[in-house]
XYZ file of C-alpha atoms in Angstrom:
260
model
C 97.438 116.700 118.159
C 97.197 113.093 116.988
C 99.002 113.579 113.683
C 102.747 114.008 113.296
C 102.224 117.183 111.252
C 100.032 118.824 113.917
C 102.370 117.825 116.746
C 105.411 119.184 114.913
C 103.563 122.445 114.247
C 102.719 122.787 117.945
C 106.317 122.179 119.024
C 107.618 124.696 116.476
C 105.098 127.260 117.759
C 106.356 126.761 121.327
C 109.961 127.058 120.154
C 109.140 130.288 118.301
C 107.338 131.721 121.333
C 103.937 131.886 119.613
C 102.383 129.321 121.988
C 102.978 129.187 125.731
C 104.139 125.914 127.334
C 100.969 125.856 129.447
C 98.763 126.075 126.372
C 100.774 123.359 124.633
C 100.506 121.141 127.709
C 96.743 121.559 127.708
C 96.623 120.549 124.030
C 98.572 117.381 124.820
C 96.675 116.470 127.982
C 94.715 113.638 126.343
C 97.404 112.521 123.913
C 98.047 109.176 125.622
C 94.400 108.125 125.875
C 90.975 109.602 126.449
C 88.115 108.110 128.435
C 84.663 107.634 126.932
C 82.163 107.044 129.716
C 83.115 104.055 131.810
C 83.457 101.637 128.891
C 86.260 102.833 126.572
C 89.688 104.461 126.507
C 90.603 105.920 123.119
C 94.253 105.433 122.148
C 94.886 108.905 120.731
C 98.595 108.180 120.396
C 98.085 105.340 117.908
C 98.117 107.512 114.799
C 101.550 108.848 115.788
C 102.869 105.307 116.292
C 101.263 103.489 113.380
C 100.143 106.163 110.933
C 96.391 105.541 111.379
C 94.005 106.169 114.271
C 92.512 103.455 116.424
C 89.669 101.629 114.666
C 86.412 100.681 116.388
C 85.521 96.989 116.462
C 81.739 97.041 116.022
C 80.695 93.543 117.077
C 79.731 93.349 120.730
C 79.303 97.110 121.118
C 75.912 98.785 121.411
C 74.973 101.530 118.932
C 75.060 104.026 121.800
C 78.635 103.037 122.693
C 79.735 103.312 119.053
C 78.138 106.764 118.748
C 79.890 108.053 121.850
C 83.271 106.696 120.774
C 82.925 108.156 117.276
C 81.942 111.598 118.558
C 85.018 111.715 120.805
C 87.356 110.450 118.080
C 86.114 112.831 115.388
C 87.395 115.779 117.428
C 90.965 114.589 116.918
C 91.022 112.530 113.717
C 90.088 113.278 110.080
C 89.010 109.640 109.616
C 87.016 107.651 112.186
C 86.302 104.073 111.210
C 84.288 101.170 112.641
C 84.429 97.609 111.329
C 81.918 94.736 111.346
C 78.902 97.034 111.321
C 75.793 95.164 110.202
C 73.047 97.057 108.303
C 70.719 97.116 111.333
C 73.438 98.702 113.469
C 74.198 101.285 110.780
C 70.496 102.141 110.620
C 70.680 102.952 114.332
C 73.816 105.062 113.851
C 73.159 107.094 110.726
C 70.697 109.577 112.255
C 72.956 110.149 115.281
C 76.389 110.577 113.651
C 76.707 113.462 111.219
C 78.431 112.660 107.928
C 78.607 108.903 108.513
C 79.284 106.795 105.407
C 78.484 103.104 105.087
C 80.379 100.586 102.973
C 77.813 97.821 103.088
C 79.753 94.965 101.477
C 82.795 95.662 103.661
C 80.582 96.182 106.752
C 82.488 99.365 107.562
C 81.112 102.743 108.521
C 83.308 105.810 108.692
C 83.468 109.547 109.118
C 85.732 110.782 106.347
C 86.674 113.929 104.446
C 84.840 114.458 101.142
C 87.893 113.087 99.330
C 90.806 111.030 100.601
C 93.956 111.545 98.579
C 96.564 108.756 98.615
C 99.336 109.704 101.031
C 101.854 107.012 100.177
C 103.652 105.694 97.122
C 102.922 102.228 95.837
C 99.808 100.186 95.116
C 98.114 97.552 97.251
C 96.656 94.928 94.929
C 93.770 92.935 96.398
C 92.617 89.660 94.863
C 89.677 87.468 95.794
C 89.344 83.823 94.835
C 85.538 83.900 94.609
C 82.562 86.204 94.863
C 81.696 84.785 98.293
C 85.056 86.088 99.555
C 84.198 89.693 98.650
C 83.070 90.909 102.107
C 86.519 90.120 103.509
C 88.300 91.420 100.401
C 86.299 94.655 100.465
C 87.040 95.071 104.176
C 90.719 95.028 103.215
C 90.210 97.365 100.251
C 88.165 99.985 102.124
C 90.533 99.880 105.112
C 93.516 100.466 102.843
C 91.815 103.332 101.013
C 90.730 105.039 104.225
C 94.321 104.659 105.455
C 95.583 106.668 102.484
C 96.806 103.947 100.112
C 96.108 103.320 96.444
C 94.156 100.118 95.901
C 93.685 97.948 92.842
C 90.937 95.294 92.983
C 90.822 91.982 91.099
C 87.854 89.795 91.996
C 86.877 86.183 91.260
C 90.197 84.820 90.013
C 90.379 81.552 91.966
C 92.414 78.533 90.916
C 89.372 76.595 89.653
C 89.621 78.841 86.574
C 93.303 79.715 86.597
C 93.096 81.425 83.186
C 91.148 84.269 84.863
C 94.186 84.985 87.018
C 96.797 84.529 84.301
C 94.993 86.901 81.933
C 95.395 89.615 84.590
C 99.031 88.961 85.354
C 99.884 92.590 84.540
C 97.900 93.677 87.613
C 99.933 91.359 89.803
C 103.162 92.721 88.366
C 102.149 96.354 88.954
C 101.396 95.942 92.676
C 103.789 96.880 95.473
C 102.084 94.563 97.988
C 99.397 91.957 97.321
C 96.544 90.863 99.568
C 95.074 87.550 98.436
C 91.744 86.445 99.915
C 90.529 82.853 99.521
C 88.328 80.260 101.162
C 87.713 76.615 100.183
C 91.188 75.007 99.954
C 92.986 78.376 99.998
C 95.428 77.709 97.160
C 95.310 81.116 95.479
C 97.984 82.899 97.590
C 100.563 80.226 96.740
C 99.877 80.577 93.021
C 100.019 84.390 93.192
C 103.231 84.361 95.244
C 104.821 82.181 92.565
C 104.101 84.918 90.024
C 104.741 88.052 92.093
C 107.925 89.933 92.978
C 106.421 91.598 96.062
C 105.168 90.518 99.511
C 101.897 88.563 99.583
C 99.518 88.834 102.540
C 97.228 85.799 102.543
C 93.752 85.964 104.088
C 91.830 82.726 104.648
C 88.056 83.069 104.730
C 85.417 80.937 106.405
C 83.820 80.198 103.018
C 83.706 76.512 102.102
C 82.048 73.151 102.621
C 82.160 71.274 105.932
C 85.695 69.973 105.623
C 87.032 73.535 105.386
C 86.206 73.755 109.115
C 85.151 77.386 109.012
C 88.379 78.556 107.427
C 90.884 76.289 109.165
C 91.598 74.342 105.971
C 92.587 77.404 103.898
C 94.465 78.803 106.911
C 96.622 75.659 107.102
C 97.123 75.628 103.323
C 98.396 79.203 103.415
C 100.652 78.538 106.410
C 102.121 75.562 104.560
C 102.613 77.407 101.276
C 105.635 76.268 99.295
C 105.890 79.717 97.691
C 108.243 82.073 99.561
C 107.190 85.550 100.598
C 103.715 84.706 101.938
C 102.535 86.052 105.284
C 99.206 84.891 106.715
C 96.670 86.713 108.875
C 93.738 85.272 110.785
C 90.547 83.887 109.267
C 88.320 86.608 107.717
C 90.741 89.331 108.869
C 90.656 91.679 105.892
C 91.260 94.631 108.191
C 94.468 93.141 109.608
C 95.719 92.305 106.122
C 95.259 95.908 104.981
C 97.065 97.270 108.027
C 99.998 94.892 107.464
C 100.222 95.779 103.771
C 100.115 99.453 104.685
C 102.893 99.052 107.235
C 105.069 97.420 104.582
C 104.622 100.428 102.289
C 105.121 102.920 105.124
C 108.340 101.176 106.128
C 109.578 101.289 102.534
C 108.872 105.036 102.422
C 110.680 105.547 105.731
C 113.729 103.722 104.401
C 113.724 105.833 101.240
C 113.755 108.999 103.354
C 116.681 107.686 105.412
C 118.646 106.769 102.303
C 117.749 110.108 100.658
């Protein structure tokens, strides 16, 4: 009962007299949230509000806690996802969670259907300035794909070799939303926003020499961008960038339905 389609079907069944109110109430009993042991409360309502279920933050949780949360969530959601899962943690999870997939570069593990078809119109284009930025860029890409969006990747197109970006300008022009991931001085989002006709979500990474201050330098560059249409998320937050880009596309689809 955590998807809009399933909830609508239940309500229609009650209205038609095929399901009793008591049975419907029992189905909705844990809709608000569901306890897992004494350490977690799963927000089952989140998919109805935001279009995607709650995602497990892996750092700081024990493998046993992650297993228990995943097993509860899989009963209600077609996709169960955990971020910041290091290889050693995945090794402890894989024998205990049936059907668990691991996206090593993105540090994401997930329970998913065999195939995930895009559910929304539009394309999220994801660019990385350098190869060292790929873990954050892939976190954004995998998150977006698991959320039901089409993704187009363009890696290693930083401003130190601007011709690499300009020779792929057609990919920028075909995107509906762009996520631009960069460390060092963080100039790439400004350049991309000057070429694009769509929103740009900028992601600073902690990649860089000492004066980048663990990502603060690119963060400040992106916040001070002279190019309009740039929004900035936190350092290394590929997940948050994908969610924001997805919300932009979902809002556009909602507006089209209203106008239609």
